[in-house]
Coordinates of C-alpha atoms in Angstrom, one line a residue:
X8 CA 169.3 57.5 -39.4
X9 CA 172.5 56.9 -41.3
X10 CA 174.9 59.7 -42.1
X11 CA 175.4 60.0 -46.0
X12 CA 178.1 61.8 -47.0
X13 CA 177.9 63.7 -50.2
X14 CA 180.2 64.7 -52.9
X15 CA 181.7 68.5 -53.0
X16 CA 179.6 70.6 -55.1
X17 CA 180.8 71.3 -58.5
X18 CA 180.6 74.3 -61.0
X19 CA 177.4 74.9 -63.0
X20 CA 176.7 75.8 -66.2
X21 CA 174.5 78.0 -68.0
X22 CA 172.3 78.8 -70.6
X23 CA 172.8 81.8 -72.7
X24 CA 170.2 81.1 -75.7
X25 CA 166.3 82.5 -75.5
X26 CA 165.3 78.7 -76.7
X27 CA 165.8 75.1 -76.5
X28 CA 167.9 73.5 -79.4
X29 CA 168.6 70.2 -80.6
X30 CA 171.7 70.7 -79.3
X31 CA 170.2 71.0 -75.7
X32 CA 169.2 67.2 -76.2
X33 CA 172.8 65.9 -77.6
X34 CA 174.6 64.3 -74.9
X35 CA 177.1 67.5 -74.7
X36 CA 177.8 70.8 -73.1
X37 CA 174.4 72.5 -73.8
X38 CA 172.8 69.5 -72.4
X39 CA 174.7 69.7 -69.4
X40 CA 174.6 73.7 -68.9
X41 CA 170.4 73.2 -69.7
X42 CA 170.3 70.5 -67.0
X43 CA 172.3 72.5 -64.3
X44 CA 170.9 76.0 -65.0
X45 CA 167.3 75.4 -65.2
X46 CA 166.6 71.5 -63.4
X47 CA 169.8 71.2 -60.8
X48 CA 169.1 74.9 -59.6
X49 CA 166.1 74.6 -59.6
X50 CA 165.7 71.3 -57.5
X51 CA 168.5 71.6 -55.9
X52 CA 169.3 68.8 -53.3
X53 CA 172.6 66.4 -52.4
X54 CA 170.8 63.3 -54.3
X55 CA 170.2 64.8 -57.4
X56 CA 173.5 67.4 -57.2
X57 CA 176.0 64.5 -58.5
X58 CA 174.0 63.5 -61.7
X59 CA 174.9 60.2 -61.5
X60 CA 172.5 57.8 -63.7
X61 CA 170.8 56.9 -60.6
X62 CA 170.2 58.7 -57.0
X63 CA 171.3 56.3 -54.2
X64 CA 168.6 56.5 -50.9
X65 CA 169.5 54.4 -47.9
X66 CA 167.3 51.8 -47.1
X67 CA 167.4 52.5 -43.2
X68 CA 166.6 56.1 -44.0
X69 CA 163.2 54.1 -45.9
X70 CA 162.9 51.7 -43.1
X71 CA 162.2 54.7 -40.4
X72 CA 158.9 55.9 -42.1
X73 CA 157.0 52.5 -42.8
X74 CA 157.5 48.7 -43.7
X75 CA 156.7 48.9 -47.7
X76 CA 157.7 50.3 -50.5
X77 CA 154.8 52.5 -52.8
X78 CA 156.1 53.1 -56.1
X79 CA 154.1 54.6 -59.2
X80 CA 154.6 56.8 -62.5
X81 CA 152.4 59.0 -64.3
X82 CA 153.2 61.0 -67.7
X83 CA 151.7 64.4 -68.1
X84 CA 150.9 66.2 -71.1
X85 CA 148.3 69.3 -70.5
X86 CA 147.1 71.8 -73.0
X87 CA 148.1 74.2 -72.3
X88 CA 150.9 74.2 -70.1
X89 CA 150.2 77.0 -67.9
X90 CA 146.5 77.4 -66.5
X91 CA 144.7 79.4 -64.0
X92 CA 145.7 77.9 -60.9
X93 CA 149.3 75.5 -61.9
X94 CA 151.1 74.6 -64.8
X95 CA 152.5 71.1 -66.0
X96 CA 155.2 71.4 -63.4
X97 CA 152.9 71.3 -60.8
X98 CA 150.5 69.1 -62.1
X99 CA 153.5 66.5 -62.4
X100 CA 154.4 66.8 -58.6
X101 CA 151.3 66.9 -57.2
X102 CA 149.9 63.7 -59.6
X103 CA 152.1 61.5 -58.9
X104 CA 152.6 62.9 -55.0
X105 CA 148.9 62.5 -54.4
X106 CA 148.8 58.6 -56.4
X107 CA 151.4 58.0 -53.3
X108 CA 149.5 59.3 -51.0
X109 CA 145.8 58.1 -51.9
X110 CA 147.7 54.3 -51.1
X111 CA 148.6 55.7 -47.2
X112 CA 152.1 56.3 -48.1
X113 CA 154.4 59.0 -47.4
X114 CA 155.3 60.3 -50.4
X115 CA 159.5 61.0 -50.3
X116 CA 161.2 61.0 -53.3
X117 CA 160.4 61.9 -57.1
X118 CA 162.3 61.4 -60.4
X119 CA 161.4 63.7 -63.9
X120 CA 161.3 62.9 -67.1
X121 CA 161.0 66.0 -69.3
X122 CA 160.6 65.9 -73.3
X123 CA 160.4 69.1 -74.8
X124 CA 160.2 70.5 -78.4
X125 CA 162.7 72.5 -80.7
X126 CA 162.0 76.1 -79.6
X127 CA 160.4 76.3 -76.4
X128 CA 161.7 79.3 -75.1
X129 CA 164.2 78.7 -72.0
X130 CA 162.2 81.3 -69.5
X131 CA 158.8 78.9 -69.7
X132 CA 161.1 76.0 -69.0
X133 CA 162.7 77.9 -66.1
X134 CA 159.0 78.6 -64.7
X135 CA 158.2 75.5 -64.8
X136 CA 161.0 73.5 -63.1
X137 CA 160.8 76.3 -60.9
X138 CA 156.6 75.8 -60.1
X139 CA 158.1 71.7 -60.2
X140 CA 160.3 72.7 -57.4
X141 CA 158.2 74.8 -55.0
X142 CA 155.5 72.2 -55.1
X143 CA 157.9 69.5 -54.0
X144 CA 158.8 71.4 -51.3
X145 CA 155.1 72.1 -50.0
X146 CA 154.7 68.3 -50.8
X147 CA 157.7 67.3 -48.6
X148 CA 159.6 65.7 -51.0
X149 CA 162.8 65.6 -52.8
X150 CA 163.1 65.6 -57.0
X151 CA 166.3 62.9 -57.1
X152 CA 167.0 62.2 -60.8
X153 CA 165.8 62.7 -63.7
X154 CA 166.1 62.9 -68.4
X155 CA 165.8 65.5 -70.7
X156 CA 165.3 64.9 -74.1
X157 CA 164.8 67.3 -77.0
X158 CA 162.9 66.6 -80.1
X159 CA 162.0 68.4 -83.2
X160 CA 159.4 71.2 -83.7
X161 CA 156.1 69.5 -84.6
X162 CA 157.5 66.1 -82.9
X163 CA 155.9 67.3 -79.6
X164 CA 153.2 69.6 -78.4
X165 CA 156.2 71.8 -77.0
X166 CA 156.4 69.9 -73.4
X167 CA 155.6 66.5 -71.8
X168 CA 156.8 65.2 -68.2
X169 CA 157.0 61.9 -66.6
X170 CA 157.0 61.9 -63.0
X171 CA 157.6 58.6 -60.8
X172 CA 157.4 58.6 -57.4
X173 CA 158.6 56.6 -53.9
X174 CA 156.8 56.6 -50.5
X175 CA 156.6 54.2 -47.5
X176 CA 153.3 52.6 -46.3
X177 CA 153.6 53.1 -42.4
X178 CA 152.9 50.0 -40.5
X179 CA 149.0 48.7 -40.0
X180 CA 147.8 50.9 -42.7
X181 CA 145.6 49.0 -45.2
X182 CA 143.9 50.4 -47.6
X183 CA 142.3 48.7 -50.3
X184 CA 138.8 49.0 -52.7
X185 CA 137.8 45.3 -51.3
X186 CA 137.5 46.6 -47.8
X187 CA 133.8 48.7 -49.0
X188 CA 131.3 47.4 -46.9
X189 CA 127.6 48.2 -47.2
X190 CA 126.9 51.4 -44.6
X191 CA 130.2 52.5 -45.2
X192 CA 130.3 56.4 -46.4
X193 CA 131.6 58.2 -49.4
X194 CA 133.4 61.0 -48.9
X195 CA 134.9 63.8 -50.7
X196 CA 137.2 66.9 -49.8
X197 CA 135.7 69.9 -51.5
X198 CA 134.6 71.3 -54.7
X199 CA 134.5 69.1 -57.8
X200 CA 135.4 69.4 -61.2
X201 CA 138.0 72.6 -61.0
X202 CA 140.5 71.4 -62.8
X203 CA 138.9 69.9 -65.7
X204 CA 136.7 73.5 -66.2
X205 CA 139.9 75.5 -65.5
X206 CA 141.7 73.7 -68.4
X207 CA 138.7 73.8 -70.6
X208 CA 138.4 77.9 -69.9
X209 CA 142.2 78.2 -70.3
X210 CA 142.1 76.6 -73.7
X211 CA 139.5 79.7 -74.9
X212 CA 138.9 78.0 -78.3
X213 CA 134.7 78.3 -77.3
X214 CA 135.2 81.9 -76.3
X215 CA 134.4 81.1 -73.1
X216 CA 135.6 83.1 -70.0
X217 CA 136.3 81.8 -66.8
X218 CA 137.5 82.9 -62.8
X219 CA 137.7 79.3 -62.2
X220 CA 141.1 78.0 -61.1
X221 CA 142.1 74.8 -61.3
X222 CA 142.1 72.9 -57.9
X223 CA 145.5 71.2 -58.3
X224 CA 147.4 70.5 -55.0
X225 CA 149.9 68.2 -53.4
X226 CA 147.4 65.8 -50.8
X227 CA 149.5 64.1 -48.0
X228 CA 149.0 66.4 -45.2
X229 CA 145.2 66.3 -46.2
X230 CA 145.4 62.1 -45.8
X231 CA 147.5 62.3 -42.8
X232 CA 145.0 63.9 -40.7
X233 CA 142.5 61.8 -42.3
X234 CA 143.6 58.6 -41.6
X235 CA 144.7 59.8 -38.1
X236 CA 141.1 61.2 -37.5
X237 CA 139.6 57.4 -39.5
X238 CA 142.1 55.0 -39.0
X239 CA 139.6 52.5 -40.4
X240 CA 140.0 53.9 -44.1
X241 CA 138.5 51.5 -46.4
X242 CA 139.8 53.0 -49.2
X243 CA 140.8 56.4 -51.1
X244 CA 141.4 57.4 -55.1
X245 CA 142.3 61.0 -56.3
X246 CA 139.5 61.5 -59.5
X247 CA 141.6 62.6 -61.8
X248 CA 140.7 61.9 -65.7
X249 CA 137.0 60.6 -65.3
X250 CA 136.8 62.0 -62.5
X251 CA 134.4 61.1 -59.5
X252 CA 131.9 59.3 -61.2
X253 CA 134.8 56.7 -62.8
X254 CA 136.1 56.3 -59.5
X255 CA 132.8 55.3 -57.8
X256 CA 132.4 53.2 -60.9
X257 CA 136.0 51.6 -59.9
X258 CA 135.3 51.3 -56.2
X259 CA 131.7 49.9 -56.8
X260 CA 133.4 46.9 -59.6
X261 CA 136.1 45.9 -57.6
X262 CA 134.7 45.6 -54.0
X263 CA 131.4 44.0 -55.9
X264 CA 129.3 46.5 -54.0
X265 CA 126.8 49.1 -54.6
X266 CA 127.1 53.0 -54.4
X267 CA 124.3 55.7 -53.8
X268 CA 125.5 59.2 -53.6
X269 CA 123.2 62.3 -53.2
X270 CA 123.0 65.2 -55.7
X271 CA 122.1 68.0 -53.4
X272 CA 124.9 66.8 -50.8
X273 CA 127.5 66.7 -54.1
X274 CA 129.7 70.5 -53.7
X275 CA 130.4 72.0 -56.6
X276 CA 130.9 75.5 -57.7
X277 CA 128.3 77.8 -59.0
X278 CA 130.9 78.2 -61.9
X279 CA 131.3 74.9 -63.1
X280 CA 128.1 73.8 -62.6
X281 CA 127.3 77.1 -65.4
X282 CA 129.9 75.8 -67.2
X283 CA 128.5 72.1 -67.4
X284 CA 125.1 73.5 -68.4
X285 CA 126.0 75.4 -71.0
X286 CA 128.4 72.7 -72.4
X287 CA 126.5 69.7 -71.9
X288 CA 128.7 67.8 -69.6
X289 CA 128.4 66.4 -66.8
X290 CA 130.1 67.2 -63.7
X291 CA 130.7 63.9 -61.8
X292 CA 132.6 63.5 -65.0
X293 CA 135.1 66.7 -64.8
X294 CA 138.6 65.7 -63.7
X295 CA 139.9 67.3 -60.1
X296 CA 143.9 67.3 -59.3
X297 CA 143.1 68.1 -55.5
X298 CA 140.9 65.9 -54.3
X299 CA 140.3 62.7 -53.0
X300 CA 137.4 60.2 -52.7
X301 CA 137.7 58.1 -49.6
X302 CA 135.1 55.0 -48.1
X303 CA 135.3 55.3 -44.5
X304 CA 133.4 53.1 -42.0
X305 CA 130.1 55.2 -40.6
X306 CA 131.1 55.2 -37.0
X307 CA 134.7 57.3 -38.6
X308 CA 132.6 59.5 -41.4
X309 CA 131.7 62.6 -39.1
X310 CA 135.6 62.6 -38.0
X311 CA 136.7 62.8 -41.1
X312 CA 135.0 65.0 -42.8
X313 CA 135.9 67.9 -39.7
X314 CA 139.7 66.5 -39.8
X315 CA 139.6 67.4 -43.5
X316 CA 137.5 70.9 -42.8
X317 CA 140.4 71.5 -40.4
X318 CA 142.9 71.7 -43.5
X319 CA 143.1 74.4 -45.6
X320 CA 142.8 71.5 -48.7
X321 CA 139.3 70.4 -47.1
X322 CA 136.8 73.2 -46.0
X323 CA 134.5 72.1 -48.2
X324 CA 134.3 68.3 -47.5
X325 CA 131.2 66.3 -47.3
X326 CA 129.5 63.2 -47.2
X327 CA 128.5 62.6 -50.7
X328 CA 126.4 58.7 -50.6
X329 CA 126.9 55.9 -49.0
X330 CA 127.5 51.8 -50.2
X331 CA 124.6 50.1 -50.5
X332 CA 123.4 46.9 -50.5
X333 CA 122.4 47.0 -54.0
X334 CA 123.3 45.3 -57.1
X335 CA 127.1 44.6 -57.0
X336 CA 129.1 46.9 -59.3
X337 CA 125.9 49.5 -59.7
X338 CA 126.4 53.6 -58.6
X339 CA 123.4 55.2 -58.4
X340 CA 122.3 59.1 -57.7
X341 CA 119.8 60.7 -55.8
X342 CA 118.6 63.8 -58.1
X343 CA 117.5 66.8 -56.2
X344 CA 114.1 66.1 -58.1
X345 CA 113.5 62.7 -55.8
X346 CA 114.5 60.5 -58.7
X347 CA 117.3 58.0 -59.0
X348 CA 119.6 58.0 -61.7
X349 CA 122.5 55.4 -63.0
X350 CA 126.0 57.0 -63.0
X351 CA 128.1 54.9 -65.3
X352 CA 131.5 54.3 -65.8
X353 CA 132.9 57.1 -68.3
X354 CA 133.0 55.9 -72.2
X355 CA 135.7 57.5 -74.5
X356 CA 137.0 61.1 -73.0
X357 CA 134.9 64.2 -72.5
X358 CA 137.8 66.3 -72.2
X359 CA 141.1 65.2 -73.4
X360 CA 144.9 66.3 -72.8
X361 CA 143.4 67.6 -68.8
X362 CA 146.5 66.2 -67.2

């Protein structure tokens, strides 16, 4: 690994209003005391410390993990910003951490992209670039550069974040949805449908209350003992918005194969199967921010699933269905009540603003 050197440190400023300003946003010294005070102390690494317009990463020091680049970018913009469970800080690291690793790469390096209202007060900012930093840590990786802009009351719904994201795809690792083939099994790595239930209790406009907590959690030590466990992979996807049910949807279209999956072997929570009865939806549906779904050949399923009951991320994973030789592009389900049932691809949003 090459040696960087890095500039001394220099002199911070601070922030000694209750709120965000305009002013916060104008290019000047409250820009530059909100930037060091609340993001540069809170993420606080060599890349980022010199606030240059860019952060430099030696290639070599990319070259040692892996012979290609993986590079994505998600926005976030979650109502409301702090749920049972995370907050939008988290949500940002862990999304875009987990899109890395779902692709077998090791996630390494973030940027953040933060617009925020007229008037958010500086102490949820400081929680949440400080919930932004601790899950980068527990993910492994380093926030390197990043914007803040600052718009007017009403312009925003007081806080949106982009994150993008670099990783390395280590040699011989190949993932991709084409790979299905029919006997293959479907995996998942635990309860579904946390998150979008969490969010939807946390919201409290249908006076309903909830211990559910959202399931939202950075992924790549979960894949890594995976894939070392199945090296044969076909193929992974975090269900996020859409959740499970859109991803086997996804999987199904793309590989031009057939999925079955099995109602009584799908986990889900007492909770937020209550919650889905009561509301009308549909679990498969709900969106999940800490899991995975993953085809894996049937010789590697057993494996798997006890590698990912081994991690704390994975007690309760299970075999869910398996690909089928079916009609192409067609997910089916086996009710509990011997029936078969189409699960379709998600039309408009059942819960919007969950990530």
């Amino acid at each position: 690994m090459n040696m960087i050197s890095f500039p001394p440190r220099r002199p911070r400023g601070k922030v000694h209003v209750p709120t965000v300003t305009l002013a916060h946003g104008g290019g000047g010294k409250a820009m530059k005391d909100l930037i060091d005070d609340v993001f540069v102390a809170a993420f606080d690494n060599p890349l980022l410390a010199p606030l240059d317009d860019q952060a430099r990463i030696d290639l070599l020091d990319l070259a040692q993990y892996g012979d290609r680049l993986a590079f994505t970018t998600d926005s976030f913009v979650v109502d409301p910003l702090v749920f049972p469970g995370g907050d939008i800080g988290k949500l940002a690291v862990c999304g875009t951490v987990n899109d890395l690793a779902v692709g077998g790469a090791l996630p390494l390096y973030l940027s953040c992209a933060v617009i925020i209202e007229e008037g958010v007060s500086i102490d949820l900012l400081r929680q949440v670039a400080t919930s932004m930093a601790a899950t980068a840590r527990e993910a492994g990786v380093k926030i390197v550069t990043g914007d803040t802009k600052v718009v007017n009351k009403g312009a925003c719904d007081r806080m949106f974040i982009t994150t993008t994201g670099v990783g390395v795809v280590a040699a011989g690792v190949e993932l991709g949805a084409h790979r299905a083939r029919p006997g293959d099994a479907v995996l998942v790595n635990g309860l579904l449908g946390d998150h979008g239930a969490a969010i939807l209790g946390a919201r409290g406009d249908m006076a309903l209350q909830s211990p559910i907590e959202s399931d939202c959690a950075p992924l790549q030590g979960l894949i890594e003992s995976l894939l070392k466990s199945a090296p044969n992979t076909r193929f992974m996807r975090d269900p996020t918005r859409g959740g499970v049910a859109t991803v086997l949807n996804e999987i199904a279209e793309a590989a031009q194969i057939a999925i079955e999956i099995d109602e009584s072997a799908t986990p889900l929570r007492n909770e937020v199967r209550g919650f889905c009865e009561i509301l009308g939806l549909d679990p498969l549906y709900l969106a999940n921010e800490g899991k995975i779904v993953a085809i894996v050949p049937p010789d590697e399923a057993e494996p798997a699933v006890e590698a990912m009951r081994a991690h704390p991320l994975g007690r309760q994973a299970a075999i869910i269905g398996t690909v089928v030789a079916g009609e192409p592009g067609r997910v089916t389900m086996r009710t509990i009540f011997g029936g078969r049932r189409i699960v379709d691809m998600l039309v408009g949003e059942q819960l919007p603003r969950i990530c």
